[in-house]
mmCIF file of C-alpha atoms in Angstrom:
data_model
loop_
_atom_site.group_PDB
_atom_site.id
_atom_site.type_symbol
_atom_site.label_atom_id
_atom_site.label_comp_id
_atom_site.label_asym_id
_atom_site.label_seq_id
_atom_site.Cartn_x
_atom_site.Cartn_y
_atom_site.Cartn_z
ATOM 1 C CA MET A 1 49.069 -35.768 17.325
ATOM 2 C CA VAL A 2 47.214 -32.719 15.810
ATOM 3 C CA ALA A 3 48.325 -33.739 12.346
ATOM 4 C CA TRP A 4 47.132 -37.311 12.829
ATOM 5 C CA LEU A 5 43.715 -36.039 14.118
ATOM 6 C CA LYS A 6 43.464 -33.673 11.130
ATOM 7 C CA SER A 7 44.494 -36.523 8.675
ATOM 8 C CA ARG A 8 41.891 -38.759 10.263
ATOM 9 C CA ALA A 9 39.173 -36.131 10.049
ATOM 10 C CA GLU A 10 39.961 -35.512 6.362
ATOM 11 C CA THR A 11 39.787 -39.276 5.755
ATOM 12 C CA ARG A 12 36.359 -39.538 7.394
ATOM 13 C CA GLU A 13 35.103 -36.477 5.471
ATOM 14 C CA LYS A 14 36.222 -38.136 2.183
ATOM 15 C CA GLU A 15 34.421 -41.373 3.168
ATOM 16 C CA LYS A 16 31.457 -39.447 4.067
ATOM 17 C CA ARG A 17 31.336 -37.653 0.613
ATOM 18 C CA SER A 18 31.974 -40.944 -1.077
ATOM 19 C CA LEU A 19 29.053 -42.629 0.657
ATOM 20 C CA ALA A 20 26.791 -39.583 -0.076
ATOM 21 C CA ASP A 21 27.720 -39.943 -3.768
ATOM 22 C CA GLN A 22 26.956 -43.638 -3.688
ATOM 23 C CA VAL A 23 23.551 -42.967 -2.151
ATOM 24 C CA GLN A 24 22.789 -40.322 -4.769
ATOM 25 C CA GLU A 25 23.729 -42.788 -7.568
ATOM 26 C CA LEU A 26 21.603 -45.446 -6.000
ATOM 27 C CA ASP A 27 18.666 -42.975 -5.856
ATOM 28 C CA ILE A 28 19.081 -42.162 -9.450
ATOM 29 C CA GLN A 29 19.204 -45.834 -10.394
ATOM 30 C CA ILE A 30 16.154 -46.627 -8.275
ATOM 31 C CA GLN A 31 14.191 -43.721 -9.913
ATOM 32 C CA LYS A 32 15.300 -45.039 -13.302
ATOM 33 C CA ASP A 33 14.057 -48.448 -12.475
ATOM 34 C CA ILE A 34 10.752 -47.028 -11.285
ATOM 35 C CA ASP A 35 10.330 -45.055 -14.490
ATOM 36 C CA ASP A 36 11.196 -48.069 -16.562
ATOM 37 C CA ALA A 37 8.678 -50.307 -14.647
ATOM 38 C CA ALA A 38 5.967 -47.455 -15.214
ATOM 39 C CA LEU A 39 6.816 -47.379 -18.857
ATOM 40 C CA LYS A 40 6.537 -51.094 -19.240
ATOM 41 C CA ALA A 41 3.228 -51.116 -17.375
ATOM 42 C CA ASP A 42 1.939 -48.279 -19.727
ATOM 43 C CA LYS A 43 3.056 -50.186 -22.750
ATOM 44 C CA LEU A 44 1.429 -53.359 -21.508
ATOM 45 C CA ALA A 45 -1.910 -51.482 -20.837
ATOM 46 C CA ALA A 46 -1.731 -49.907 -24.273
ATOM 47 C CA LYS A 47 -1.106 -53.277 -25.953
ATOM 48 C CA GLU A 48 -4.008 -54.878 -24.053
ATOM 49 C CA ALA A 49 -6.293 -51.947 -24.995
ATOM 50 C CA GLU A 50 -5.150 -52.312 -28.617
ATOM 51 C CA SER A 51 -5.989 -55.981 -28.727
ATOM 52 C CA THR A 52 -9.436 -55.370 -27.203
ATOM 53 C CA ILE A 53 -10.098 -52.620 -29.714
ATOM 54 C CA GLY A 54 -8.582 -54.671 -32.474
ATOM 55 C CA ASP A 55 -10.868 -57.560 -31.765
ATOM 56 C CA ALA A 56 -13.937 -55.205 -31.938
ATOM 57 C CA PHE A 57 -13.022 -53.799 -35.356
ATOM 58 C CA GLU A 58 -13.050 -55.380 -38.778
ATOM 59 C CA GLN A 59 -10.091 -55.232 -41.125
ATOM 60 C CA ASP A 60 -11.350 -52.022 -42.857
ATOM 61 C CA GLY A 61 -11.228 -49.988 -39.707
ATOM 62 C CA LEU A 62 -13.162 -46.917 -40.895
ATOM 63 C CA LEU A 63 -16.342 -48.834 -41.595
ATOM 64 C CA ALA A 64 -16.119 -50.729 -38.314
ATOM 65 C CA ALA A 65 -17.661 -47.832 -36.382
ATOM 66 C CA ALA A 66 -21.038 -48.712 -37.778
ATOM 67 C CA LEU A 67 -20.691 -52.231 -36.477
ATOM 68 C CA VAL A 68 -19.899 -51.295 -32.778
ATOM 69 C CA ARG A 69 -22.682 -52.473 -30.558
ATOM 70 C CA ARG A 70 -23.406 -51.079 -27.151
ATOM 71 C CA PHE A 71 -24.685 -53.154 -24.207
ATOM 72 C CA PRO A 72 -26.442 -50.790 -21.892
ATOM 73 C CA TYR A 73 -27.076 -51.947 -18.400
ATOM 74 C CA SER A 74 -30.873 -51.595 -18.748
ATOM 75 C CA THR A 75 -30.965 -54.318 -21.460
ATOM 76 C CA GLN A 76 -29.051 -56.913 -19.584
ATOM 77 C CA LYS A 77 -31.211 -59.883 -18.644
ATOM 78 C CA GLN A 78 -32.029 -60.315 -14.999
ATOM 79 C CA ILE A 79 -31.281 -63.645 -13.598
ATOM 80 C CA GLU A 80 -33.036 -65.114 -10.698
ATOM 81 C CA LEU A 81 -30.306 -65.989 -8.077
ATOM 82 C CA THR A 82 -31.643 -69.150 -6.454
ATOM 83 C CA ASP A 83 -28.426 -70.952 -5.664
ATOM 84 C CA LEU A 84 -24.672 -70.445 -5.797
ATOM 85 C CA LYS A 85 -24.352 -71.820 -9.414
ATOM 86 C CA HIS A 86 -26.946 -69.239 -10.675
ATOM 87 C CA LYS A 87 -25.290 -66.541 -8.711
ATOM 88 C CA LYS A 88 -21.810 -67.369 -10.297
ATOM 89 C CA THR A 89 -23.426 -67.450 -13.727
ATOM 90 C CA ALA A 90 -24.990 -64.005 -13.172
ATOM 91 C CA GLU A 91 -21.753 -62.512 -11.955
ATOM 92 C CA GLU A 92 -19.870 -63.811 -14.937
ATOM 93 C CA GLU A 93 -22.494 -62.488 -17.363
ATOM 94 C CA ARG A 94 -22.380 -59.074 -15.615
ATOM 95 C CA ARG A 95 -18.599 -59.073 -15.827
ATOM 96 C CA GLN A 96 -18.553 -60.031 -19.547
ATOM 97 C CA CYS A 97 -21.151 -57.433 -20.228
ATOM 98 C CA GLY A 98 -19.049 -54.867 -18.502
ATOM 99 C CA GLU A 99 -16.064 -55.805 -20.595
ATOM 100 C CA ARG A 100 -18.034 -55.586 -23.716
ATOM 101 C CA ARG A 101 -19.327 -52.089 -22.692
ATOM 102 C CA LYS A 102 -15.710 -51.038 -21.968
ATOM 103 C CA ALA A 103 -14.471 -52.330 -25.327
ATOM 104 C CA SER A 104 -17.393 -50.575 -27.108
ATOM 105 C CA ASP A 105 -16.549 -47.341 -25.377
ATOM 106 C CA ALA A 106 -13.019 -47.651 -26.255
ATOM 107 C CA CYS A 107 -13.917 -48.448 -29.940
ATOM 108 C CA SER A 108 -16.193 -45.453 -30.016
ATOM 109 C CA GLN A 109 -13.326 -43.184 -28.827
ATOM 110 C CA VAL A 110 -11.031 -44.610 -31.607
ATOM 111 C CA CYS A 111 -13.723 -44.156 -34.152
ATOM 112 C CA ASN A 112 -14.247 -40.505 -33.086
ATOM 113 C CA ALA A 113 -10.493 -39.926 -33.330
ATOM 114 C CA ILE A 114 -10.358 -41.461 -36.788
ATOM 115 C CA ARG A 115 -13.354 -39.355 -37.965
ATOM 116 C CA SER A 116 -11.781 -36.143 -36.639
ATOM 117 C CA ARG A 117 -8.468 -36.950 -38.360
ATOM 118 C CA ILE A 118 -10.309 -37.602 -41.597
ATOM 119 C CA HIS A 119 -12.289 -34.371 -41.326
ATOM 120 C CA SER A 120 -9.214 -32.326 -40.441
ATOM 121 C CA ASN A 121 -7.209 -33.827 -43.423
ATOM 122 C CA GLY A 122 -10.141 -33.338 -45.788
ATOM 123 C CA ALA A 123 -10.788 -29.693 -44.737
#
C-alpha cells in the first residue's frame, strides 16, 4: 500500500513537472509571437514613413531639402462652418494639412541626418 502511494505521488509529481514545462514553453512561444508582431508593426510603420518621405523628395535626394514646404497652422485658410458639408470639408482640409506638416517635419529630419552624414564624411 505504501509503495503504491509512493508510486502514485511520484507519477503525479512527474505530471506536474511536465505540465510546468509545457506552460513555460507556451509562455516562451507567446512572447516570441508578441515580439514578432511588434517587429512587423515597426517594419510596417517604417515602410509607411519611408513612402511618405519618399513622396516628398525628388529623385536627387540631397537637393530635395530646399523643396520641402512647411504648412504652418497660422496660414491655413479659415472656413466658415455653416452646414455639415462645409464642416466636413474643413475637417478634411485640416487633416490633410496636418499630414503635410507631419511629412514635412519627417523630411526635415531626414535632410538634417543626410547633411550631418555629409559633413561628418567630409570633415
